[in-house]
Coordinates of C-alpha atoms in Angstrom, one line a residue:
M1217 CA 92.5 -104.3 -113.1
P1218 CA 89.8 -103.8 -110.4
L1219 CA 87.2 -101.2 -110.9
P1220 CA 87.1 -98.1 -108.6
L1221 CA 84.6 -98.3 -105.8
S1222 CA 81.3 -96.4 -106.5
G1223 CA 81.4 -92.8 -105.2
V1224 CA 85.2 -92.8 -104.8
K1225 CA 87.0 -90.4 -107.2
T1226 CA 90.0 -91.6 -109.1
S1227 CA 93.3 -89.8 -108.9
E1228 CA 92.6 -88.3 -112.3
E1229 CA 89.2 -87.0 -111.1
Q1230 CA 90.7 -85.6 -107.9
A1231 CA 93.4 -83.8 -110.0
E1232 CA 90.7 -82.4 -112.3
A1233 CA 88.6 -81.2 -109.3
K1234 CA 91.6 -79.4 -107.9
R1235 CA 92.4 -77.8 -111.2
L1236 CA 88.8 -76.5 -111.5
E1237 CA 89.0 -75.2 -107.9
R1238 CA 92.3 -73.4 -108.7
E1239 CA 90.8 -71.9 -111.8
Q1240 CA 87.8 -70.7 -109.9
K1241 CA 90.0 -69.1 -107.2
L1242 CA 92.2 -67.5 -109.9
K1243 CA 89.1 -66.0 -111.6
L1244 CA 87.9 -64.5 -108.3
Y1245 CA 91.4 -63.3 -107.5
Q1246 CA 91.8 -61.6 -111.0
A1247 CA 88.3 -60.2 -110.8
A1248 CA 88.9 -58.6 -107.4
T1249 CA 92.2 -57.3 -108.5
Q1250 CA 90.7 -55.8 -111.6
T1251 CA 87.9 -54.2 -109.6
V1252 CA 90.4 -52.6 -107.2
F1253 CA 92.5 -51.1 -110.0
Q1254 CA 89.3 -49.8 -111.7
K1255 CA 88.1 -48.1 -108.5
R1256 CA 91.5 -46.7 -107.8
Q1257 CA 91.7 -45.2 -111.3
A1258 CA 88.2 -43.7 -110.9
G1259 CA 89.2 -42.2 -107.5
E1260 CA 86.7 -44.4 -105.6
L1261 CA 88.8 -45.0 -102.6
D1262 CA 86.2 -46.3 -100.1
E1263 CA 85.7 -49.1 -97.7
S1264 CA 84.9 -51.5 -100.5
V1265 CA 88.5 -51.2 -101.6
L1266 CA 89.6 -52.2 -98.2
E1267 CA 87.3 -55.2 -98.3
L1268 CA 88.5 -56.3 -101.7
T1269 CA 92.2 -55.9 -100.9
S1270 CA 91.7 -57.7 -97.6
Q1271 CA 90.5 -60.8 -99.5
I1272 CA 93.5 -60.7 -101.8
L1273 CA 96.2 -59.8 -99.3
G1274 CA 94.8 -62.3 -96.8
A1275 CA 95.9 -65.0 -99.2
N1276 CA 98.9 -63.2 -100.7
P1277 CA 100.4 -60.6 -98.4
D1278 CA 103.2 -59.8 -100.8
F1279 CA 101.2 -57.8 -103.3
A1280 CA 102.9 -54.4 -102.9
T1281 CA 100.5 -52.4 -105.1
L1282 CA 97.5 -53.4 -103.0
W1283 CA 99.3 -52.2 -99.8
N1284 CA 99.7 -48.8 -101.6
C1285 CA 95.9 -48.8 -102.4
R1286 CA 95.1 -49.4 -98.7
R1287 CA 97.3 -46.6 -97.7
E1288 CA 95.5 -44.3 -100.1
V1289 CA 92.1 -45.3 -98.6
L1290 CA 93.2 -44.9 -95.0
Q1291 CA 94.6 -41.5 -95.7
Q1292 CA 91.1 -40.4 -96.9
L1293 CA 88.9 -42.2 -94.4
E1294 CA 88.8 -41.8 -90.6
M1295 CA 91.9 -43.1 -88.8
A1296 CA 89.4 -45.0 -86.6
L1297 CA 89.8 -47.7 -89.3
A1298 CA 93.5 -47.9 -88.4
L1299 CA 92.8 -50.2 -85.4
A1300 CA 91.0 -52.6 -87.6
E1301 CA 93.9 -52.4 -90.0
L1302 CA 96.3 -53.4 -87.3
G1303 CA 94.3 -56.5 -86.6
F1304 CA 94.2 -57.3 -90.3
L1305 CA 98.0 -56.9 -90.5
E1306 CA 98.5 -59.4 -87.7
S1307 CA 96.4 -61.9 -89.6
C1308 CA 98.5 -61.3 -92.7
L1309 CA 101.7 -61.8 -90.7
R1310 CA 100.4 -65.2 -89.4
V1311 CA 100.0 -66.2 -93.1
N1312 CA 103.6 -65.0 -93.9
P1313 CA 105.7 -63.7 -91.0
K1314 CA 108.4 -62.6 -93.4
S1315 CA 106.3 -60.4 -95.7
Y1316 CA 108.1 -57.3 -96.6
G1317 CA 104.9 -55.5 -97.6
T1318 CA 103.1 -56.3 -94.4
W1319 CA 105.8 -55.1 -92.0
H1320 CA 106.4 -52.0 -94.1
H1321 CA 102.7 -51.2 -94.1
R1322 CA 102.6 -51.6 -90.3
C1323 CA 105.5 -49.1 -89.9
W1324 CA 103.6 -46.6 -92.2
L1325 CA 100.4 -47.1 -90.2
L1326 CA 101.9 -46.7 -86.7
S1327 CA 103.9 -43.6 -87.7
R1328 CA 100.6 -41.9 -88.5
L1329 CA 98.6 -42.8 -85.5
P1330 CA 98.3 -39.9 -83.0
E1331 CA 99.0 -42.1 -79.9
P1332 CA 100.5 -45.5 -81.0
N1333 CA 100.6 -48.3 -78.4
W1334 CA 104.3 -49.0 -78.7
A1335 CA 104.3 -51.3 -75.7
R1336 CA 101.8 -53.5 -77.6
E1337 CA 104.0 -53.5 -80.7
L1338 CA 107.0 -54.6 -78.6
E1339 CA 104.9 -57.5 -77.3
L1340 CA 103.9 -58.3 -80.9
C1341 CA 107.6 -58.5 -81.8
A1342 CA 108.4 -60.7 -78.8
R1343 CA 105.6 -63.1 -79.8
F1344 CA 106.8 -63.4 -83.4
L1345 CA 110.4 -63.8 -82.3
E1346 CA 109.3 -66.5 -79.9
V1347 CA 108.1 -68.5 -83.0
D1348 CA 111.2 -67.6 -85.2
E1349 CA 114.0 -65.9 -83.4
R1350 CA 115.8 -65.3 -86.7
N1351 CA 113.0 -63.4 -88.4
F1352 CA 115.1 -60.4 -89.5
H1353 CA 111.9 -58.6 -90.7
C1354 CA 110.6 -58.7 -87.2
W1355 CA 114.0 -57.5 -85.8
D1356 CA 114.0 -54.6 -88.2
Y1357 CA 110.5 -53.7 -87.1
R1358 CA 111.5 -54.0 -83.4
R1359 CA 114.3 -51.5 -84.0
F1360 CA 111.8 -49.2 -85.6
V1361 CA 109.5 -49.5 -82.6
A1362 CA 112.2 -49.1 -80.1
A1363 CA 113.4 -45.9 -81.8
Q1364 CA 109.9 -44.4 -82.0
A1365 CA 109.1 -45.3 -78.4
A1366 CA 112.6 -44.1 -77.2
V1367 CA 113.2 -47.4 -75.5
P1368 CA 116.5 -47.1 -73.6
P1369 CA 119.3 -49.0 -75.3
A1370 CA 120.0 -50.8 -72.0
E1371 CA 116.6 -52.4 -72.1
E1372 CA 117.0 -53.6 -75.7
L1373 CA 120.4 -54.9 -74.8
A1374 CA 118.8 -56.9 -72.0
F1375 CA 116.3 -58.2 -74.5
T1376 CA 119.1 -59.5 -76.7
D1377 CA 120.7 -61.1 -73.6
S1378 CA 117.5 -63.1 -73.0
L1379 CA 117.4 -64.4 -76.6
I1380 CA 121.2 -65.1 -76.8
T1381 CA 121.1 -67.0 -73.5
R1382 CA 118.2 -69.1 -74.8
N1383 CA 120.0 -69.8 -78.1
F1384 CA 123.5 -68.7 -79.1
S1385 CA 122.7 -69.3 -82.7
N1386 CA 120.9 -66.1 -83.3
Y1387 CA 122.6 -63.8 -85.7
S1388 CA 120.0 -61.1 -85.5
S1389 CA 120.5 -60.8 -81.7
W1390 CA 124.2 -60.5 -82.1
H1391 CA 123.8 -57.9 -84.8
Y1392 CA 121.4 -55.9 -82.7
R1393 CA 123.9 -56.0 -79.9
S1394 CA 126.5 -54.5 -82.2
C1395 CA 124.1 -51.6 -82.9
L1396 CA 123.3 -51.0 -79.2
L1397 CA 126.7 -51.1 -77.5
P1398 CA 128.1 -48.1 -79.3
Q1399 CA 124.9 -46.2 -78.3
L1400 CA 125.4 -47.2 -74.7
H1401 CA 129.1 -46.5 -74.6
P1402 CA 129.9 -43.6 -77.0
Q1403 CA 133.5 -42.8 -77.1
P1404 CA 134.8 -39.4 -78.2
D1405 CA 137.5 -39.0 -80.8
S1406 CA 137.5 -42.7 -81.9
G1407 CA 136.4 -42.5 -85.5
P1408 CA 133.0 -42.9 -87.1
Q1409 CA 132.7 -46.5 -85.8
G1410 CA 134.0 -45.7 -82.3
R1411 CA 135.4 -48.2 -80.0
L1412 CA 134.0 -49.9 -76.9
P1413 CA 135.4 -49.2 -73.4
E1414 CA 137.9 -51.9 -72.5
D1415 CA 135.8 -53.4 -69.6
V1416 CA 132.8 -53.7 -71.9
L1417 CA 134.8 -55.2 -74.7
L1418 CA 136.4 -57.8 -72.4
K1419 CA 132.9 -58.9 -71.2
E1420 CA 131.7 -59.2 -74.7
L1421 CA 134.7 -61.3 -75.7
E1422 CA 134.0 -63.6 -72.8
L1423 CA 130.3 -63.9 -73.8
V1424 CA 131.0 -64.7 -77.4
Q1425 CA 133.7 -67.2 -76.5
N1426 CA 131.2 -69.1 -74.4
A1427 CA 128.9 -69.1 -77.5
F1428 CA 131.4 -70.5 -80.0
F1429 CA 132.7 -73.1 -77.6
T1430 CA 129.1 -74.2 -77.0
D1431 CA 128.4 -74.6 -80.7
P1432 CA 131.7 -74.3 -82.7
N1433 CA 130.0 -74.8 -86.1
D1434 CA 127.5 -72.0 -85.8
Q1435 CA 128.7 -68.8 -87.6
S1436 CA 126.7 -66.2 -85.6
A1437 CA 129.1 -65.9 -82.7
W1438 CA 132.2 -66.1 -84.9
F1439 CA 130.9 -63.1 -86.9
Y1440 CA 130.2 -61.1 -83.8
H1441 CA 133.7 -62.0 -82.5
R1442 CA 135.2 -60.6 -85.7
W1443 CA 133.2 -57.4 -85.3
L1444 CA 134.6 -57.0 -81.8
L1445 CA 138.2 -57.5 -83.1
G1446 CA 137.6 -54.8 -85.8
R1447 CA 136.0 -52.2 -83.6
A1448 CA 138.7 -49.6 -83.6
D1449 CA 139.2 -47.2 -86.6
P1450 CA 142.3 -45.2 -87.2
Q1451 CA 142.1 -41.6 -86.1
D1452 CA 141.8 -39.0 -88.8
A1453 CA 145.2 -38.0 -90.0
L1454 CA 147.3 -36.8 -92.9
R1455 CA 149.7 -39.7 -93.5
C1456 CA 152.0 -38.1 -96.0
L1457 CA 152.6 -34.8 -97.9
H1458 CA 154.7 -34.8 -101.0
V1459 CA 155.7 -31.9 -103.3
S1460 CA 157.3 -32.4 -106.7
R1461 CA 159.0 -29.5 -108.5
D1462 CA 159.3 -31.4 -111.8
E1463 CA 155.6 -32.2 -111.9
A1464 CA 154.6 -28.9 -110.2
C1465 CA 152.3 -31.0 -108.1
L1466 CA 151.4 -31.5 -104.4
T1467 CA 150.1 -34.9 -103.2
V1468 CA 148.6 -35.8 -99.8
S1469 CA 147.5 -39.1 -98.4
F1470 CA 144.9 -39.6 -95.7
S1471 CA 144.1 -42.3 -93.1
R1472 CA 140.7 -42.9 -94.7
P1473 CA 139.1 -42.2 -98.1
L1474 CA 137.7 -38.7 -98.6
L1475 CA 135.5 -37.0 -101.1
V1476 CA 136.9 -33.5 -101.6
G1477 CA 134.8 -30.9 -103.3
S1478 CA 131.8 -28.6 -103.0
G1479 CA 129.7 -29.7 -100.1
M1480 CA 132.2 -32.4 -99.2
E1481 CA 135.4 -32.5 -97.3
T1482 CA 137.4 -29.2 -97.4
L1483 CA 141.2 -29.1 -97.8
L1484 CA 143.1 -25.8 -97.4
L1485 CA 146.5 -25.3 -98.9
M1486 CA 148.9 -22.7 -97.4
V1487 CA 152.1 -21.9 -99.3
D1488 CA 154.6 -19.8 -97.4
E1489 CA 151.8 -19.0 -94.9
S1490 CA 149.5 -17.6 -97.6
P1491 CA 146.4 -19.4 -98.7
L1492 CA 146.4 -20.8 -102.3
A1493 CA 143.2 -21.7 -104.2
V1494 CA 143.7 -25.0 -106.0
E1495 CA 141.6 -27.7 -107.7
W1496 CA 141.9 -31.1 -106.0
R1497 CA 141.6 -34.3 -107.9
T1498 CA 142.3 -38.1 -107.4
P1499 CA 145.3 -39.7 -109.1
E1500 CA 143.0 -41.8 -111.4
G1501 CA 140.9 -38.8 -112.2
R1502 CA 137.7 -40.2 -110.7
N1503 CA 135.3 -38.2 -108.5
R1504 CA 134.9 -40.6 -105.7
P1505 CA 136.3 -41.2 -102.2
S1506 CA 140.1 -41.7 -102.3
H1507 CA 143.0 -41.9 -99.8
I1508 CA 145.1 -39.8 -102.2
W1509 CA 144.4 -36.3 -103.4
L1510 CA 146.6 -34.0 -105.5
C1511 CA 146.7 -30.6 -107.0
D1512 CA 148.7 -28.6 -109.5
L1513 CA 151.0 -25.9 -108.2
P1514 CA 151.6 -22.5 -109.9
A1515 CA 155.2 -21.7 -110.9
T1516 CA 155.3 -18.8 -108.3
S1517 CA 155.0 -21.4 -105.5
L1518 CA 158.0 -23.3 -106.8
N1519 CA 160.4 -20.3 -107.5
D1520 CA 163.9 -21.7 -107.0
Q1521 CA 165.3 -18.2 -106.3
L1522 CA 164.1 -18.5 -102.7
P1523 CA 165.9 -20.7 -100.1
Q1524 CA 162.8 -22.8 -99.4
H1525 CA 159.0 -23.0 -99.8
T1526 CA 156.8 -24.2 -97.0
F1527 CA 153.6 -26.1 -97.9
R1528 CA 150.9 -26.8 -95.3
V1529 CA 147.6 -28.8 -95.9
I1530 CA 144.8 -28.3 -93.5
W1531 CA 142.0 -30.9 -93.3
T1532 CA 139.2 -29.0 -91.6
A1533 CA 136.8 -31.9 -90.9
G1534 CA 139.5 -34.2 -89.6
D1535 CA 141.1 -31.4 -87.5
A1536 CA 144.5 -32.4 -88.9
Q1537 CA 147.3 -30.8 -90.8
K1538 CA 150.7 -31.5 -92.2
E1539 CA 153.6 -29.4 -93.4
C1540 CA 156.6 -30.0 -95.6
V1541 CA 159.5 -27.9 -96.9
L1542 CA 160.9 -27.8 -100.5
L1543 CA 164.5 -26.6 -100.3
K1544 CA 166.3 -24.7 -103.0
G1545 CA 167.9 -27.0 -105.6
R1546 CA 165.8 -30.0 -104.5
Q1547 CA 163.3 -31.6 -106.9
E1548 CA 161.0 -32.9 -104.2
G1549 CA 160.2 -32.7 -100.6
W1550 CA 158.0 -34.6 -98.2
C1551 CA 156.8 -35.1 -94.7
R1552 CA 155.7 -38.5 -93.5
D1553 CA 154.9 -39.7 -90.1
S1554 CA 156.4 -43.0 -89.1
A1555 CA 153.3 -45.1 -88.3
T1556 CA 153.2 -48.3 -86.3
D1557 CA 151.2 -51.3 -87.1
E1558 CA 148.6 -50.3 -84.6
Q1559 CA 148.1 -46.9 -86.3
L1560 CA 147.9 -48.4 -89.8
F1561 CA 146.1 -51.6 -89.6
R1562 CA 144.8 -52.5 -86.2
C1563 CA 143.7 -51.0 -82.9
E1564 CA 146.2 -50.3 -80.2
L1565 CA 146.1 -53.1 -77.6
S1566 CA 146.5 -52.4 -73.9
V1567 CA 148.3 -54.9 -71.7
E1568 CA 145.0 -56.2 -70.3
K1569 CA 143.4 -56.7 -73.7
S1570 CA 146.5 -58.3 -75.1
T1571 CA 146.5 -60.8 -72.2
V1572 CA 142.8 -61.6 -72.9
L1573 CA 143.4 -62.0 -76.7
Q1574 CA 146.4 -64.2 -76.0
S1575 CA 144.3 -66.4 -73.8
E1576 CA 141.6 -66.5 -76.5
L1577 CA 144.2 -67.5 -79.0
E1578 CA 145.3 -70.4 -76.9
S1579 CA 141.7 -71.5 -76.3
C1580 CA 140.9 -71.4 -80.0
K1581 CA 144.0 -73.5 -80.7
E1582 CA 142.7 -76.0 -78.2
L1583 CA 139.3 -76.0 -79.8
Q1584 CA 140.9 -76.4 -83.2
E1585 CA 142.6 -79.6 -82.0
L1586 CA 139.2 -80.9 -81.0
E1587 CA 137.5 -79.5 -84.2
P1588 CA 140.3 -79.6 -86.8
E1589 CA 138.0 -78.9 -89.7
N1590 CA 136.1 -76.0 -88.2
K1591 CA 136.7 -73.1 -90.6
W1592 CA 135.4 -70.4 -88.3
C1593 CA 137.9 -71.4 -85.6
L1594 CA 140.8 -71.4 -88.0
L1595 CA 139.9 -68.0 -89.4
T1596 CA 139.5 -66.6 -85.9
I1597 CA 142.9 -67.9 -84.9
I1598 CA 144.4 -66.0 -87.9
L1599 CA 142.5 -62.8 -86.9
L1600 CA 143.6 -63.1 -83.3
M1601 CA 147.3 -63.5 -84.4
R1602 CA 146.8 -60.4 -86.6
A1603 CA 145.4 -58.4 -83.7
L1604 CA 148.2 -59.4 -81.4
D1605 CA 151.4 -59.1 -83.5
P1606 CA 151.2 -59.6 -87.3
L1607 CA 154.9 -59.8 -87.9
Q1608 CA 155.7 -62.2 -85.0
Y1609 CA 152.9 -64.5 -86.2
E1610 CA 153.5 -64.2 -89.9
K1611 CA 154.9 -67.6 -90.5
E1612 CA 152.3 -69.3 -88.3
T1613 CA 149.5 -67.3 -90.0
L1614 CA 150.5 -68.6 -93.4
Q1615 CA 150.4 -72.2 -92.2
Y1616 CA 146.9 -71.7 -90.8
F1617 CA 145.9 -70.2 -94.2
Q1618 CA 147.1 -73.3 -95.9
T1619 CA 145.0 -75.5 -93.5
L1620 CA 142.0 -73.3 -93.9
K1621 CA 142.1 -73.5 -97.7
A1622 CA 142.1 -77.3 -97.5
V1623 CA 139.2 -77.2 -95.1
D1624 CA 137.2 -74.7 -97.0
P1625 CA 138.1 -75.0 -100.7
M1626 CA 135.0 -73.2 -102.0
R1627 CA 136.4 -70.0 -100.5
A1628 CA 139.9 -70.5 -101.7
A1629 CA 139.9 -67.4 -103.8
Y1630 CA 138.6 -65.2 -100.9
L1631 CA 141.2 -66.7 -98.6
D1632 CA 144.0 -66.1 -101.2
D1633 CA 143.0 -62.4 -101.4
L1634 CA 142.8 -62.1 -97.6
R1635 CA 146.2 -63.7 -97.3
S1636 CA 147.6 -61.3 -99.9
K1637 CA 146.1 -58.4 -97.9
F1638 CA 147.8 -59.5 -94.7
L1639 CA 151.2 -60.1 -96.5
L1640 CA 151.0 -56.6 -98.0
E1641 CA 150.3 -55.1 -94.6
N1642 CA 153.3 -56.9 -93.2
S1643 CA 155.5 -55.6 -96.1
V1644 CA 154.3 -52.1 -95.5
L1645 CA 155.2 -52.4 -91.8
K1646 CA 158.7 -53.7 -92.5
M1647 CA 159.2 -50.9 -95.0
E1648 CA 158.1 -48.4 -92.4
Y1649 CA 160.6 -49.7 -89.9
A1650 CA 163.4 -49.7 -92.5
E1651 CA 162.5 -46.3 -94.0
V1652 CA 163.2 -47.3 -97.6
R1653 CA 161.6 -46.4 -100.9
V1654 CA 162.2 -49.7 -102.5
L1655 CA 159.7 -52.5 -102.0
H1656 CA 160.1 -56.2 -102.9
L1657 CA 156.9 -58.1 -103.0
G1658 CA 158.1 -60.9 -105.3
H1659 CA 157.5 -64.7 -104.7
K1660 CA 154.7 -64.1 -102.2
D1661 CA 151.9 -65.8 -104.2
L1662 CA 149.9 -62.6 -104.2
T1663 CA 146.5 -62.5 -105.9
V1664 CA 145.5 -58.9 -105.2
L1665 CA 147.2 -55.6 -104.4
C1666 CA 145.8 -53.4 -101.6
H1667 CA 147.0 -50.6 -99.3
L1668 CA 148.7 -48.9 -102.3
E1669 CA 147.9 -45.5 -100.7
Q1670 CA 150.7 -46.4 -98.2
L1671 CA 153.3 -46.5 -101.0
L1672 CA 153.1 -42.9 -102.1
L1673 CA 156.9 -42.4 -101.8
V1674 CA 158.0 -45.8 -103.3
T1675 CA 160.3 -45.4 -106.3
H1676 CA 161.0 -49.1 -107.1
L1677 CA 158.4 -51.9 -106.8
D1678 CA 158.9 -55.6 -107.6
L1679 CA 155.8 -57.7 -108.0
S1680 CA 157.4 -60.6 -109.8
H1681 CA 156.5 -64.3 -109.4
N1682 CA 153.0 -63.8 -108.0
R1683 CA 149.5 -64.7 -109.3
L1684 CA 148.3 -61.2 -110.2
R1685 CA 145.8 -61.0 -113.1
A1686 CA 145.7 -57.2 -113.3
L1687 CA 147.3 -54.1 -112.0
P1688 CA 144.6 -52.1 -110.2
P1689 CA 143.7 -48.4 -110.9
A1690 CA 144.8 -47.7 -107.3
L1691 CA 148.4 -48.1 -108.6
A1692 CA 148.1 -44.4 -109.7
A1693 CA 148.7 -43.6 -106.0
L1694 CA 152.4 -44.4 -106.5
R1695 CA 153.3 -40.9 -107.7
C1696 CA 157.0 -41.4 -107.2
L1697 CA 157.3 -44.8 -108.9
E1698 CA 160.1 -45.0 -111.4
V1699 CA 160.6 -48.8 -111.9
L1700 CA 157.9 -51.4 -111.8
Q1701 CA 158.7 -55.1 -112.2
A1702 CA 155.9 -57.6 -112.5
N1703 CA 157.4 -60.6 -114.3
D1704 CA 155.9 -64.1 -114.2
N1705 CA 152.3 -63.3 -113.2
A1706 CA 149.1 -63.8 -115.1
I1707 CA 148.5 -60.1 -116.0
E1708 CA 146.0 -59.6 -118.8
S1709 CA 145.2 -55.9 -118.3
L1710 CA 147.2 -52.7 -117.7
D1711 CA 144.3 -50.4 -117.0
G1712 CA 145.9 -49.6 -113.7
V1713 CA 149.2 -48.3 -115.2
T1714 CA 147.9 -44.8 -115.9
N1715 CA 149.0 -41.4 -114.9
L1716 CA 152.3 -42.5 -113.3
P1717 CA 154.3 -39.3 -113.9
R1718 CA 157.7 -40.7 -113.0
L1719 CA 157.5 -44.3 -114.4
Q1720 CA 160.6 -44.9 -116.5
E1721 CA 160.9 -48.7 -116.7
L1722 CA 158.1 -51.3 -116.9
I1723 CA 159.1 -54.9 -117.0
L1724 CA 156.3 -57.4 -117.6
C1725 CA 158.0 -60.6 -118.9
N1726 CA 156.0 -63.8 -119.0
N1727 CA 152.4 -62.6 -118.5
R1728 CA 149.2 -63.0 -120.5
L1729 CA 149.0 -59.7 -122.5
Q1730 CA 147.2 -60.7 -125.6
Q1731 CA 146.7 -57.6 -127.8
P1732 CA 148.7 -54.4 -128.3
A1733 CA 145.6 -52.5 -127.4
V1734 CA 146.0 -53.4 -123.8
L1735 CA 149.1 -51.2 -123.7
Q1736 CA 147.0 -48.0 -124.5
P1737 CA 147.1 -46.9 -120.8
L1738 CA 150.9 -46.5 -121.0
T1739 CA 150.5 -43.5 -123.3
S1740 CA 149.7 -41.5 -120.1
C1741 CA 153.1 -42.2 -118.6
P1742 CA 155.3 -39.4 -120.1
R1743 CA 158.7 -40.6 -118.9
L1744 CA 158.4 -44.3 -119.8
T1745 CA 161.5 -45.2 -121.8
L1746 CA 161.9 -49.0 -121.3
L1747 CA 159.2 -51.6 -121.8
N1748 CA 160.0 -55.3 -121.6
L1749 CA 157.2 -57.6 -122.8
Q1750 CA 159.2 -60.7 -123.5
G1751 CA 157.2 -63.9 -123.1
N1752 CA 153.7 -62.4 -123.6
P1753 CA 151.4 -63.7 -126.3
L1754 CA 151.2 -60.3 -128.0
C1755 CA 154.9 -60.5 -128.9
Q1756 CA 154.3 -63.6 -131.1
A1757 CA 152.2 -61.8 -133.7
E1758 CA 153.9 -60.9 -137.0
G1759 CA 154.9 -57.2 -137.0
S1760 CA 154.2 -56.8 -133.3
S1761 CA 157.4 -54.8 -132.7
E1762 CA 156.4 -52.2 -135.4
H1763 CA 152.9 -52.0 -134.1
L1764 CA 154.1 -51.4 -130.5
A1765 CA 156.5 -48.8 -131.7
E1766 CA 153.7 -46.9 -133.5
L1767 CA 151.5 -47.2 -130.4
L1768 CA 154.2 -46.0 -128.0
P1769 CA 156.5 -43.7 -130.0
S1770 CA 158.0 -42.0 -126.9
V1771 CA 159.2 -45.3 -125.5
S1772 CA 162.8 -45.7 -126.8
S1773 CA 163.3 -49.3 -125.9
I1774 CA 160.6 -52.0 -126.3
L1775 CA 161.8 -55.5 -125.8
T1776 CA 159.6 -58.3 -127.3

């Protein structure tokens, strides 16, 4: 083996030299940090602290505690130091342009200057976005600067135009656009999200279509397209009002989740034109936003000696109300608007927009033929068909879901849930048109249940032969449910089967219920008389029938 040349260090010597150098830097770093903490504890917040923290933060801008120290110093010293601080922050950003602490400190500093140079800050943002147009830290800072400087939204929208034109693959630009357009085009009475004027929406659809046809595999434009399709929110409305004489209870469903209570949404109840003070609660008893709220009624408001009682609920914030009548001799009364698919699940489409979306659908189908494994294109085709006519395109939508799952198997579970959501929406629409209280959802390969707030009046529900693993707490919204069938699923928990006041028959054959304890929620269903558990593991244990009879003494028939 040849000897190393004289004066040339071996790899071992070089490694040792680097180790010693790192140790020396670490000692200096620790010493400076310790000195800063000592001076801070002693209240010695002077320029030496700025100097020491500059040395440390210049190498590591993500030391949040030291940024706090600098803020404390700057608050005590003359703000003339602030200009030097701005220069120091720029040097830190050149070290790490995505440092949370540095951008946050710059926001803090600028907000305390008497006359900030906001134009210079906008130029700074432009420079950093020139280097990395996806730096969301810089985008956040630009939004802060634009708000402080009262930059017109139209100017900021033009800025996004310039970056998107340069590179369609810029998620931050698309996102900023989604924030600016509602500011530029506020629409009254269109929900918290609002909706864009049709001419603006059509131009945006054209822009984003150019983007995803240019680069079909980039997700930025596809996400923005999905945002455009989902712009409209349903108007505030009381969907259904139901009164039960047996349960002495009034239930109301809304178009969006509400939180009713002190300091929250206010609901007023009028009985026979007189106000009635009641306590509102959710079906599952949780104090959180819910589509469904109910209250107990006093016996005087259900007196069967009168020919009828009129109940009216007023939603003050939503500027909506609904009224129903309970006739003498009747056990229940309700009032429910017949809602179309546009009112329930999608925005109402004009002729012009429908034509544009139909054209986009055909274009996306052409793109999919060229890019058969493009998952974003496949998903957009599904969403466009949903936006146009969910029932007409139901069969074709299911075929595209099957193709999409094969292309994107890692998201198979998400796609199954999305498919289930769409199928449930379609079933609700079909039930709306038929005006029935019996709903068959069997053999649909469902993995989740959603939109249960739409099923307040359903008395019979069949969920058999699906892939459900649990019955969700939202099932408590089905206040009229009498018979629930869920055979041949994979149900392991019954936590959602609680507080169903009318449930009489529960049929759960061939599921995965393991222990009798999972049946505990059923004790809150006072009218349950028939429980069929055949084919579940818990039925195989010795003495299971006796154990179940002890757990549920009020259930007269338990089949195991």
